[in-house]
Tab-separated table of C-alpha atoms and ligand atoms in Angstrom:
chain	number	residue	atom	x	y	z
D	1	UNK	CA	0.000	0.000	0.000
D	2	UNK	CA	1.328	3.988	-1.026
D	3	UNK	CA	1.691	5.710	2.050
D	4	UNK	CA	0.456	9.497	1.297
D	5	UNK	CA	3.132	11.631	1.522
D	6	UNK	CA	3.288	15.577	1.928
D	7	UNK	CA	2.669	17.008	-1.252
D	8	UNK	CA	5.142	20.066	-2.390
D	9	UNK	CA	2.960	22.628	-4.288
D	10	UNK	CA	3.590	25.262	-6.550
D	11	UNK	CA	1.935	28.125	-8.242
D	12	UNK	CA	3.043	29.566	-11.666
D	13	UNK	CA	2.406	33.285	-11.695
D	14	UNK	CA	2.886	34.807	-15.266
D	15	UNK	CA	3.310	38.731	-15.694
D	16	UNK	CA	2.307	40.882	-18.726
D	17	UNK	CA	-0.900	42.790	-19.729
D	18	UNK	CA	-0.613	41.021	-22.752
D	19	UNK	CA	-1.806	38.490	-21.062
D	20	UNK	CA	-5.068	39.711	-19.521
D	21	UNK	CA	-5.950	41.401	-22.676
D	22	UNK	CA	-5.595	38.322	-24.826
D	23	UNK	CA	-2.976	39.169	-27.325
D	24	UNK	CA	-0.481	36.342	-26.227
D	25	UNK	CA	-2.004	33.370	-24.966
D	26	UNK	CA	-0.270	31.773	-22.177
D	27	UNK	CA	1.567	28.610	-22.936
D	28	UNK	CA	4.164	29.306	-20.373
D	29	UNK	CA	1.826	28.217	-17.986
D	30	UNK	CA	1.607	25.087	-19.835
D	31	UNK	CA	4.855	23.884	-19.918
D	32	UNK	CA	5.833	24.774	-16.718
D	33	UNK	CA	2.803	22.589	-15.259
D	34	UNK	CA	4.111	19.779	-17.619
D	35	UNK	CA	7.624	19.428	-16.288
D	36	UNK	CA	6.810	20.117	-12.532
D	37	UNK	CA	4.712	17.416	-12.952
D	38	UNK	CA	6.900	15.315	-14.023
D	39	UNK	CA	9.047	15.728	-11.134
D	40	UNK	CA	6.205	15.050	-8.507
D	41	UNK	CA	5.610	18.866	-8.258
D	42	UNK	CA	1.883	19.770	-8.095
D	43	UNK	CA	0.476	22.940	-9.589
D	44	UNK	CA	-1.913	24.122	-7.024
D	45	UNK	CA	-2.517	27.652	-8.828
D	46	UNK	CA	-1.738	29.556	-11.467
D	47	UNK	CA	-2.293	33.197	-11.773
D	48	UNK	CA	-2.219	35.913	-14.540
D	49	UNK	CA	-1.456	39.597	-13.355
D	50	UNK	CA	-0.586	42.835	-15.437
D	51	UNK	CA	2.722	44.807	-15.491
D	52	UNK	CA	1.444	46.523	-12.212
D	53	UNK	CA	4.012	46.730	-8.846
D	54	UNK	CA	1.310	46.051	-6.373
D	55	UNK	CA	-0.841	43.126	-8.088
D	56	UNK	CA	2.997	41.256	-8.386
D	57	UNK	CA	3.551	41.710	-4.829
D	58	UNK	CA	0.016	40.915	-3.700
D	59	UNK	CA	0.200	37.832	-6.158
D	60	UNK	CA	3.533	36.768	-4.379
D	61	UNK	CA	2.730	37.419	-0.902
D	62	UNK	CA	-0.686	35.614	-1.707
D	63	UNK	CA	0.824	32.794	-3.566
D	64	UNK	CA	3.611	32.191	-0.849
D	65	UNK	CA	1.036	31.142	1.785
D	66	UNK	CA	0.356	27.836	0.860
D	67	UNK	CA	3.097	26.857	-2.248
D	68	UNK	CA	6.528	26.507	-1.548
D	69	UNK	CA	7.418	26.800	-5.131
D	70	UNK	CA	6.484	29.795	-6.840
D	71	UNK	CA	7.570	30.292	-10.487
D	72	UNK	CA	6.862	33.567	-12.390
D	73	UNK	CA	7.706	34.441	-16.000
D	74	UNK	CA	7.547	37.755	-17.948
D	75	UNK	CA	8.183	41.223	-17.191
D	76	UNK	CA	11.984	41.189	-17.599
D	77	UNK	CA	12.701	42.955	-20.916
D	78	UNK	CA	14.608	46.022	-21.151
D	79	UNK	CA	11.708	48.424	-21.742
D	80	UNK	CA	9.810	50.723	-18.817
D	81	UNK	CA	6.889	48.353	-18.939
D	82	UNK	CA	8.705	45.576	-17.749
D	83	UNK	CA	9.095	45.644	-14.115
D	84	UNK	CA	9.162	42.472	-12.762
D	85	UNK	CA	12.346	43.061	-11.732
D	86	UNK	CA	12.625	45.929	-9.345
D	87	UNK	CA	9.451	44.540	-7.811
D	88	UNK	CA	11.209	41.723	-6.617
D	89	UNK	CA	14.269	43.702	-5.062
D	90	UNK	CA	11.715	44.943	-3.326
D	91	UNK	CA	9.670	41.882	-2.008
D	92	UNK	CA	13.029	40.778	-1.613
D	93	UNK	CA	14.186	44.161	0.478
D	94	UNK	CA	17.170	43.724	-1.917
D	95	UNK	CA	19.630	46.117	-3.628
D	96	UNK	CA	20.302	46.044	-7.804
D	97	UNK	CA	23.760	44.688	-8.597
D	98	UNK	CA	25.678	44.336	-11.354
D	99	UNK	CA	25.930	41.050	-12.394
D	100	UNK	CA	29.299	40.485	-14.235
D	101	UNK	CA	28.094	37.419	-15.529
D	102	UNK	CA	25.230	38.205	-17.116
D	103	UNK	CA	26.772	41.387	-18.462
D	104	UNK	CA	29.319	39.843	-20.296
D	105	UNK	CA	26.563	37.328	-21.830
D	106	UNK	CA	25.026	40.759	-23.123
D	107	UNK	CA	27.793	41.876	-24.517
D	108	UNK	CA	28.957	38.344	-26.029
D	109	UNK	CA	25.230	38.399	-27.927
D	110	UNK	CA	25.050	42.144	-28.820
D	111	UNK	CA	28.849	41.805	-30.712
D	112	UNK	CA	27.409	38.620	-31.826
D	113	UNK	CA	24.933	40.320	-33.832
D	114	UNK	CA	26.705	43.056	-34.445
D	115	UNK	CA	25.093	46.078	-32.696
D	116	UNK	CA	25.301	48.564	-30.362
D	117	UNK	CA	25.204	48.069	-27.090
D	118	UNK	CA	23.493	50.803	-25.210
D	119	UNK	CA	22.810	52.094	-21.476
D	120	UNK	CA	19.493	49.894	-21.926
D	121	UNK	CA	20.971	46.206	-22.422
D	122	UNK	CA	23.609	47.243	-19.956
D	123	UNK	CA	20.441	47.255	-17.240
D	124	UNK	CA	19.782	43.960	-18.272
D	125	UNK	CA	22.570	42.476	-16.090
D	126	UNK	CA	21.267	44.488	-12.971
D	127	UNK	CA	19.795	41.694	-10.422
D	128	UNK	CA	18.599	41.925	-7.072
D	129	UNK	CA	21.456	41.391	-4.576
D	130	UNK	CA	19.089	38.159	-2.936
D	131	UNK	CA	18.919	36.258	-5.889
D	132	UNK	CA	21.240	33.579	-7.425
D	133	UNK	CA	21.589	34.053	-10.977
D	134	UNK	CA	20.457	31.327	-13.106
D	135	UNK	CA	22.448	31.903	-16.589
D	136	UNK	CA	20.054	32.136	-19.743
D	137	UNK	CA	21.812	30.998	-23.086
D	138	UNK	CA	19.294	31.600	-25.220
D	139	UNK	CA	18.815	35.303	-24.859
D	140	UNK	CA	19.637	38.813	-22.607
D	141	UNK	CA	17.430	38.378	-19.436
D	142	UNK	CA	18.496	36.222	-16.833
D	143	UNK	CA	16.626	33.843	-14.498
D	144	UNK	CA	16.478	34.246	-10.795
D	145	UNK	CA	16.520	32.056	-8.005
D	146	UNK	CA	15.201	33.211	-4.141
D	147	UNK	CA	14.445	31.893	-1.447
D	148	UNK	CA	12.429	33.021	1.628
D	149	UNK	CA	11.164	31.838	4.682
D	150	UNK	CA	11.238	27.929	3.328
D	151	UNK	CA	9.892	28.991	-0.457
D	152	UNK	CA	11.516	29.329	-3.353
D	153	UNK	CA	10.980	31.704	-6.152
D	154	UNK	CA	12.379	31.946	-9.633
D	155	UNK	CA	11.945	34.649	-11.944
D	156	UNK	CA	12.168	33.495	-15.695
D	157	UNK	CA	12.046	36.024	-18.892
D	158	UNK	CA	8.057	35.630	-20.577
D	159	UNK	CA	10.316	34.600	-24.409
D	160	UNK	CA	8.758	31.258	-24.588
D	161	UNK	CA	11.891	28.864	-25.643
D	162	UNK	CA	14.097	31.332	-23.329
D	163	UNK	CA	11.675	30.169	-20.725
D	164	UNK	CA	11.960	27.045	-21.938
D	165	UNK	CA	15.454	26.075	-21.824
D	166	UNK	CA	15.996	27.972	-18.401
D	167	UNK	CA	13.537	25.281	-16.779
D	168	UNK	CA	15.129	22.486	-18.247
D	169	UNK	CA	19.174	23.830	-17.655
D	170	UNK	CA	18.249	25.047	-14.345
D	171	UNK	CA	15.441	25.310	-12.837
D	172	UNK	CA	13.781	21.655	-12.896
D	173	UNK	CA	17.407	20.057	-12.100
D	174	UNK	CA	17.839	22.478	-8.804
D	175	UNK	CA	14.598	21.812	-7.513
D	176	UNK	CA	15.155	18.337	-7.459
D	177	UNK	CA	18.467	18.625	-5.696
D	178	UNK	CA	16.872	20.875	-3.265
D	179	UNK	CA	13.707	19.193	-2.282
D	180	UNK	CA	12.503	15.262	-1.751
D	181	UNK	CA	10.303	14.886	-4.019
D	182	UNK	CA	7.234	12.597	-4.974
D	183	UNK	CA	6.867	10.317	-7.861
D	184	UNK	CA	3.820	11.293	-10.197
D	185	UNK	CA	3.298	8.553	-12.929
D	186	UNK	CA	0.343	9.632	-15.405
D	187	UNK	CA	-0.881	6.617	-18.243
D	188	UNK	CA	-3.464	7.712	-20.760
D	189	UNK	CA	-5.741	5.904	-23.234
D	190	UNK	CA	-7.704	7.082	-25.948
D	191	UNK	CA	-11.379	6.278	-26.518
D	192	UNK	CA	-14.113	6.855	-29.128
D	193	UNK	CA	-17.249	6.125	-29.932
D	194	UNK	CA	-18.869	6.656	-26.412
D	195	UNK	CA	-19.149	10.209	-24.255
D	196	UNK	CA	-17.382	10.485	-21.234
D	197	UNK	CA	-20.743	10.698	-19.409
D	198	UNK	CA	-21.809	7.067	-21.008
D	199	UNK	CA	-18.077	6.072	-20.487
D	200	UNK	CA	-18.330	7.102	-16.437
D	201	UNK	CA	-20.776	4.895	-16.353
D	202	UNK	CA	-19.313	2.115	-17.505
D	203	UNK	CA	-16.291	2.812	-15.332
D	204	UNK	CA	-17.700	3.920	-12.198
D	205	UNK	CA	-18.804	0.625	-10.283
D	206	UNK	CA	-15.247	0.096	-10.223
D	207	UNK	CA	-13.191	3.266	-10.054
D	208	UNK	CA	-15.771	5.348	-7.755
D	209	UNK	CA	-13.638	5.738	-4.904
D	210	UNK	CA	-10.023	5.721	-5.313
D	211	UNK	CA	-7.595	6.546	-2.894
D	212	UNK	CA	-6.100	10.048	-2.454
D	213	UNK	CA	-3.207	9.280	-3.770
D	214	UNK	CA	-4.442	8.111	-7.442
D	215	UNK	CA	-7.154	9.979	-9.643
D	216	UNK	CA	-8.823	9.672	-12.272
D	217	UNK	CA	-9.678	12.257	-15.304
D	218	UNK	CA	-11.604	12.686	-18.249
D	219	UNK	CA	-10.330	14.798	-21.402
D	220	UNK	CA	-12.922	14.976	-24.145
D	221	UNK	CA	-11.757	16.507	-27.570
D	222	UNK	CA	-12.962	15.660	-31.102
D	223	UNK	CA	-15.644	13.208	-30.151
D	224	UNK	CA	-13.358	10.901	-28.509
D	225	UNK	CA	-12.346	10.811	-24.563
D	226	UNK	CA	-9.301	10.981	-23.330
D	227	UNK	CA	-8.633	8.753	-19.839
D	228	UNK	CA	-5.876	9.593	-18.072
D	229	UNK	CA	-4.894	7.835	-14.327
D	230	UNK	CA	-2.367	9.519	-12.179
D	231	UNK	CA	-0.391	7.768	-8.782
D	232	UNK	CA	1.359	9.731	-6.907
D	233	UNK	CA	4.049	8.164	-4.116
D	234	UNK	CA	6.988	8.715	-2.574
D	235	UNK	CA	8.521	5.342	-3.719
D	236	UNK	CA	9.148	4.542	-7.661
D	237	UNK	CA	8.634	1.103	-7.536
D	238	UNK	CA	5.432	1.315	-5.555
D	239	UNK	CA	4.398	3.683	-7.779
D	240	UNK	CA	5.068	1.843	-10.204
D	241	UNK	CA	3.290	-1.130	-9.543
D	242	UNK	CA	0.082	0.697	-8.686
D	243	UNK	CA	-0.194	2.608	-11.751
D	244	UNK	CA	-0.109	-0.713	-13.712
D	245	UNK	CA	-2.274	-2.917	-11.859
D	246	UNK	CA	-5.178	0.278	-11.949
D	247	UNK	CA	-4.428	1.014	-15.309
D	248	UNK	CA	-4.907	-2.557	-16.332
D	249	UNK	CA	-8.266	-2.583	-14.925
D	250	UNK	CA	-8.891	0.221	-16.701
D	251	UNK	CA	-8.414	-0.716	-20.013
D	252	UNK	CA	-9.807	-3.987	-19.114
D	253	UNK	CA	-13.260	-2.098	-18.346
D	254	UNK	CA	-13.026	0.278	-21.651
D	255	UNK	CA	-11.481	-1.956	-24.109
D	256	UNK	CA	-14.386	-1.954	-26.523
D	257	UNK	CA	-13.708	1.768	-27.300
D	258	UNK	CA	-10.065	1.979	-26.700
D	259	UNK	CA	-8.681	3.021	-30.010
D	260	UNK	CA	-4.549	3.874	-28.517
D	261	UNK	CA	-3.298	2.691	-24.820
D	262	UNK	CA	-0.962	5.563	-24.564
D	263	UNK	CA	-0.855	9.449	-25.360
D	264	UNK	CA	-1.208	9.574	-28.832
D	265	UNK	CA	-3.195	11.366	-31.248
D	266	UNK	CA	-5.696	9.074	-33.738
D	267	UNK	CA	-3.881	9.955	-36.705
D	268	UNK	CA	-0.948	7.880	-35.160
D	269	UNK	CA	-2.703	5.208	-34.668
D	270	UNK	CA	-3.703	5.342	-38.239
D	271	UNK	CA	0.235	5.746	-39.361
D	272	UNK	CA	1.511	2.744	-36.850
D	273	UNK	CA	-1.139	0.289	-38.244
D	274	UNK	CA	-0.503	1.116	-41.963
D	275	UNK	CA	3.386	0.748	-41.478
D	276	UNK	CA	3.194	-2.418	-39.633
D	277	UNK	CA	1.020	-3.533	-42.207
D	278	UNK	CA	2.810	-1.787	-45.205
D	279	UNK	CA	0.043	-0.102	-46.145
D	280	UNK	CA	-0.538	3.868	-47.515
D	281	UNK	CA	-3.267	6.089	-47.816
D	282	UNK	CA	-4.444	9.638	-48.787
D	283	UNK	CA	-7.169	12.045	-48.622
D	284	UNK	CA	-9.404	13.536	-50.793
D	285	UNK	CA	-10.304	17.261	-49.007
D	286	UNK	CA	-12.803	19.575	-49.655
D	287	UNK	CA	-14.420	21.471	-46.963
D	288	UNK	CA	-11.514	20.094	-44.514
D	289	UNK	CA	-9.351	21.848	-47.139
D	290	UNK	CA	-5.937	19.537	-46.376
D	291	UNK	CA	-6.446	19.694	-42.263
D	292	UNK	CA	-6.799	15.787	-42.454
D	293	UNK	CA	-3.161	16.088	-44.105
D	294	UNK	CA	-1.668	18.830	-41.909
D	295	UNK	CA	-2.933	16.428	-38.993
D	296	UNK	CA	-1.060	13.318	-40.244
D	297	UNK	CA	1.813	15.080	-41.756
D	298	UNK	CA	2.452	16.807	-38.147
D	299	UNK	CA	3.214	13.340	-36.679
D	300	UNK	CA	6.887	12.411	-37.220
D	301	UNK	CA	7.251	9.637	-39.055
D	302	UNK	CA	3.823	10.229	-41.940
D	303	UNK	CA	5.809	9.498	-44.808
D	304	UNK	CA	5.646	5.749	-44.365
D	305	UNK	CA	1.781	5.395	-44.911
D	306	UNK	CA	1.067	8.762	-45.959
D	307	UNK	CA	1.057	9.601	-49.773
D	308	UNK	CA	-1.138	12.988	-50.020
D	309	UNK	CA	-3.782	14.557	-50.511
D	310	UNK	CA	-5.764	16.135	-52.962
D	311	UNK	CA	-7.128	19.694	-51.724
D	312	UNK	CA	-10.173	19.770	-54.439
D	313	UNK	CA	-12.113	22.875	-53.093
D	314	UNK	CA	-13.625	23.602	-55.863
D	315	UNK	CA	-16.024	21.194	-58.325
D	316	UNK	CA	-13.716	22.040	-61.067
D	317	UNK	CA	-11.059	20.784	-58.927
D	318	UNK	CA	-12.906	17.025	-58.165
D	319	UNK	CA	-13.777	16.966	-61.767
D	320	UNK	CA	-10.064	17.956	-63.103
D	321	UNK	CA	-8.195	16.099	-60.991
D	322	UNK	CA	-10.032	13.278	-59.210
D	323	UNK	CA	-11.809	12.182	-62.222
D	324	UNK	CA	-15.683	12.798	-60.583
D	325	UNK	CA	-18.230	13.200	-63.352
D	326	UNK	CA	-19.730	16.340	-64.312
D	327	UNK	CA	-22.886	14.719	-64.400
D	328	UNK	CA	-22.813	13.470	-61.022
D	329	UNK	CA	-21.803	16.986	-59.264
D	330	UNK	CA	-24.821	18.772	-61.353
D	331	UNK	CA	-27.226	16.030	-60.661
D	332	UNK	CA	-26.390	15.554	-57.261
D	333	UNK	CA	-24.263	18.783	-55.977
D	334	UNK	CA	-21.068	18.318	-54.326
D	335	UNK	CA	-21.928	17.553	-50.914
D	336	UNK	CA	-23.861	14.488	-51.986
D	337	UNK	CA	-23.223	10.679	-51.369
D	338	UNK	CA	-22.650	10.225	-54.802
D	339	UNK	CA	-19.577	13.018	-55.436
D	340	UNK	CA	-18.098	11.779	-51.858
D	341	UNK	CA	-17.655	7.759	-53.284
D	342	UNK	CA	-16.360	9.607	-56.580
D	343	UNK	CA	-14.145	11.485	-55.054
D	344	UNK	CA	-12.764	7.987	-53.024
D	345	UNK	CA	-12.043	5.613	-55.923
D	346	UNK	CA	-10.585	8.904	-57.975
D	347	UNK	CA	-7.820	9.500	-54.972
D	348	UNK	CA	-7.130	5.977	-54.577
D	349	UNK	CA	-5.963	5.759	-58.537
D	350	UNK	CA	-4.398	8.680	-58.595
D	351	UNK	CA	-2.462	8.449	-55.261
D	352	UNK	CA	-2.041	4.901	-55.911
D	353	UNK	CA	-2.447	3.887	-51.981
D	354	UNK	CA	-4.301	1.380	-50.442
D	355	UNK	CA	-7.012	3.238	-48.591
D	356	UNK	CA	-8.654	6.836	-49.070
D	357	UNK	CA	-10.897	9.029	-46.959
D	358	UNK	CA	-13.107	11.870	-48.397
D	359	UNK	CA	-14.531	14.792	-47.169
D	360	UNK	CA	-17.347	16.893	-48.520
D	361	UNK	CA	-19.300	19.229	-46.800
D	362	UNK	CA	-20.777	23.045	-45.481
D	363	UNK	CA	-18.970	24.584	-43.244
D	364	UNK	CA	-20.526	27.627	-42.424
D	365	UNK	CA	-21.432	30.485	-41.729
D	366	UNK	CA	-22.709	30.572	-45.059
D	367	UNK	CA	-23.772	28.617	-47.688
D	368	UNK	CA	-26.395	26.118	-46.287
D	369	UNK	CA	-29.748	25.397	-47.966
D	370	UNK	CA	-32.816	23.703	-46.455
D	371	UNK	CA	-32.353	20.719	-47.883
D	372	UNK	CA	-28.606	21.178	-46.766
D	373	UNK	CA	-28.028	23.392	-43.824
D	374	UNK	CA	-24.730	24.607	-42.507
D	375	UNK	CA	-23.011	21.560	-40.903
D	376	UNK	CA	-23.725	19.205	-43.435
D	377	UNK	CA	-20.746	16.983	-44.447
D	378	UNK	CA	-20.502	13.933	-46.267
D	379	UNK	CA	-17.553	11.307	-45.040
D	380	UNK	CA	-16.513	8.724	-46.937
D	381	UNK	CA	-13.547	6.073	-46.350
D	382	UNK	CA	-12.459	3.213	-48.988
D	383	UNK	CA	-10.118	0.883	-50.024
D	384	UNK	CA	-10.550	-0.431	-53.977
D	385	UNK	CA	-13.359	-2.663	-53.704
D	386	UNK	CA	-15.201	-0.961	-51.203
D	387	UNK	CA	-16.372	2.166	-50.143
D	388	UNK	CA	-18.518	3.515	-46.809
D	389	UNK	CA	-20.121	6.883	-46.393
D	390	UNK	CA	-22.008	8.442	-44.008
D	391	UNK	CA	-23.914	12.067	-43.559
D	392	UNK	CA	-23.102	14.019	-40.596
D	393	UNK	CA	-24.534	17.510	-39.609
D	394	UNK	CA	-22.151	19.027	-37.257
D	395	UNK	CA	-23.828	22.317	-35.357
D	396	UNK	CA	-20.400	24.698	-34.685
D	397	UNK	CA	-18.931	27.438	-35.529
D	398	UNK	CA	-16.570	26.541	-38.838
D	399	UNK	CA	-13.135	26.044	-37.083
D	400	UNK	CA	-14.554	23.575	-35.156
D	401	UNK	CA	-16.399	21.773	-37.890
D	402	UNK	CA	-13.684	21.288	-39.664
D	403	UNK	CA	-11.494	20.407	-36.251
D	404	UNK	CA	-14.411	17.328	-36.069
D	405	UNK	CA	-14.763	16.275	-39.583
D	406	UNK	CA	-11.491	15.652	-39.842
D	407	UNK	CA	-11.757	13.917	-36.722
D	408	UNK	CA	-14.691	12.002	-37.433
D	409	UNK	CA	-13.117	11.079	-40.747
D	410	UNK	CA	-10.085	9.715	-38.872
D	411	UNK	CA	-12.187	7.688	-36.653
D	412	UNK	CA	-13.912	6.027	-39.600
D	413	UNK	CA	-11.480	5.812	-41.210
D	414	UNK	CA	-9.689	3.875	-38.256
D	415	UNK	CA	-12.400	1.343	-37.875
D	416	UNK	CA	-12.253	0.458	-42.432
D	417	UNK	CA	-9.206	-0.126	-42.019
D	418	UNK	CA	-9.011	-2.109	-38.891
D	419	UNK	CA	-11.754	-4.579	-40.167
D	420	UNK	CA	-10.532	-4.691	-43.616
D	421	UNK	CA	-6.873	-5.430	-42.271
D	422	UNK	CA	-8.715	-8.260	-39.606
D	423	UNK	CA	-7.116	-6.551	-37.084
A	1	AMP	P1	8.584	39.825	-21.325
A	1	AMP	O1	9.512	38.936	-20.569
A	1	AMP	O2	7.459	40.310	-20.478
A	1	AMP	O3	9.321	40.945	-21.988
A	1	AMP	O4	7.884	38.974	-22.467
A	1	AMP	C1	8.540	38.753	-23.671
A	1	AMP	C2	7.675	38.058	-24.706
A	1	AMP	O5	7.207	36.810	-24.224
A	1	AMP	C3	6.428	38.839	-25.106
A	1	AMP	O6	6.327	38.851	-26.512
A	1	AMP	C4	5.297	38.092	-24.526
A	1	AMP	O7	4.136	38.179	-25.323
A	1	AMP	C5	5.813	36.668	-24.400
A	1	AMP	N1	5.219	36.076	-23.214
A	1	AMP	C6	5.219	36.613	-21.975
A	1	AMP	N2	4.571	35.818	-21.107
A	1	AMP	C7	4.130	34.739	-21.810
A	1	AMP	C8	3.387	33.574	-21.468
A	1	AMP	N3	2.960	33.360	-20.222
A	1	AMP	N4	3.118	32.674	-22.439
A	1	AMP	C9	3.543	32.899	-23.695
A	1	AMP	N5	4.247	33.966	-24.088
A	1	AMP	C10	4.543	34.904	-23.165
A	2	MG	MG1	6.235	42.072	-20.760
């Protein structure tokens, strides 16, 4: 049995009115949570403020109460609206220094890209007196390290892959030298074909009450569900060992719609049954307009089942290039039944692959009729003898019917492939 252990919590707070007014959206945050994670750090809060002194000194005194890690990004750039920095000389009650250090990496990238280097940069490698400097390579603004009354703080620039690399050089490895930390193990599977309220239900007789320690969370995106189980312990192998046997049980209880047991996206399940079995496809894309292709061609790797796909917007495009009679367009328009099966055995010659899928459809906000209102789409996947397609009417906004026909697509075309492989 996991004993619970004492959990060590952080809070990320990230500074810039950029922020708040939704010009930058905030994947520090994001990555930060990631790797503390990883380390058996949870993220209790995490909290947005502007360039303002006294909301960044509320937000640390606040935040200080009950995390004992506090990490904060942005608000160290050279300019007057950046003052992260003074603000935490004086939470700190700390004088600016020079740092010779960091001034010299100033210098080293200023000659390096051959310009001036002015009374501005120079301020760059002023720190507060408390802090220990953590050295950033990829760029002027250093990261800071404090501590205070049993918490520690670091200061990190708001750059994104500056961030980046200062949590993985220093931060991440310093933290766990300086604290004992828990083990967090999370295992995900991927479902479809059932909502995660239907899903719950077929989980819950056995995972109702779990023990502190472990949990249990659903991630619904694209018509599929996302289950991901999370131990937490202060011993590896325990942790280990638990995660398995629950996870187990878990799969055991879900298997019918399990399409991946690990983190992966449906697109790679696609690509690692078609290479194991040799096999390629393409797409033929209207209204997703090549997002099926961006999707698959995004996973490392696409070229060994992936061939293309044929972006045929317009009817002169399905005609000219995939071969789909005039006749049946005019007769039948192109979101029809008839075009999308065209449109399948046309990519398959041309393309010569194995198996196709097909997308036809209105997307919105315009162009629906009664007969065919916005959210229509026609999906069809295929191999060379056989073809299945299916109407769907999706209700969204555009983005996001084109985000789940391309999704539904991949689902369908998932399951063809899977029985026609006797898989
Ligand atoms: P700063 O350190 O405040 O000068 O921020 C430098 C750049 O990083 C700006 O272009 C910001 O938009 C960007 N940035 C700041 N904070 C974040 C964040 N939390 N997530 C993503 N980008 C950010
Ligand atoms: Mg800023």
């Amino acid at each position: 049995m996991i004993t619970a252990m004492k959990e060590i919590n952080a809070s990320i707070i990230t500074i810039g009115d950029e922020l708040l007014i939704g010009q930058t959206i905030d994947t520090n945050s994001a990555f930060i949570a990631t790797e503390l994670n990883k380390i058996g750090i949870w993220v209790k809060r995490r909290v947005a403020i502007g360039d303002v002194k006294e909301e960044i000194l509320d937000a640390l005194q606040a935040e200080s109460k009950d995390c004992q890690v506090i990490i904060i990004t942005g608000g160290l750039g050279p300019t007057a609206d950046d003052i992260t920095k003074p603000t935490l000389a004086e939470y700190f009650k700390a004088k600016m220094i020079v740092d010779e250090g960091v001034l010299q990496n100033v210098k080293d990238i200023f000659t390096r890209f051959n310009r001036p280097f002015t009374e501005r940069n120079a301020k760059q490698a002023e720190v507060p007196d408390a802090c220990t400097v953590l050295p950033n390579k990829r760029g002027t603004a250093p990261g800071m390290w404090f501590e205070k009354e049993g918490v520690i703080y670091v200061s990190l620039p708001g750059v994104p892959h500056e961030m980046a690399g200062l949590i993985e050089d220093s931060v991440i490895p310093k933290l766990k030298e300086k604290l004992q930390l828990a083990v967090v193990i999370h295992r995900t599977l991927l479902t479809a074909g059932i909502g995660e309220s239907f899903l719950a239900d077929a989980i819950a007789p056995d995972f109702k009450t779990l023990p502190a320690h472990i949990k249990l969370a659903y991630l619904p995106a694209f018509g599929m569900v996302r289950l991901r189980l999370t131990v937490r312990s202060d011993n590896a192998a325990e942790a280990e060992q638990e995660v398995d046997r629950q996870f187990e049980q878990l799969t055991g209880l879900v298997k019918q719609w399990m399409v991946a047991d690990k983190d992966i996206k449906i697109e790679e399940v696609i690509g690692s049954i078609l290479k194991e079995k040799s096999k390629f496809m393409a797409s033929a894309e209207s209204c997703t307009g090549g997002y099926i292709a961006h999707l698959i061609t995004s996973a490392p790797g696409a070229s060994s089942s992936f061939k293309g796909s044929v972006v045929c917007y317009a009817n002169e495009a399905k005609e000219n290039i995939l071969g789909v009679q005039h006749d049946t367009i005019v007769t039948h328009g192109a979101v029809s039944e008839e075009t999308i099966r065209e449109m399948i055995s046309g990519v398959i010659s041309v393309m010569n692959v194995d198996y196709a899928v097909a997308t036809s459809g209105i997307m919105g906000p315009n162009g629906g009729t009664p007969e065919k209102p916005v959210g229509t789409v026609w999906i069809a996947v295929g191999d060379k003898d056989k073809t299945v397609a299916k109407k769907h009417f999706f209700r969204y906004d555009r983005k996001r019917n084109i985000e789940l026909t391309a999704h539904t697509a991949l689902n369908m075309l998932r399951l063809f492939i899977l029985e026609a492989e006797g898989v």
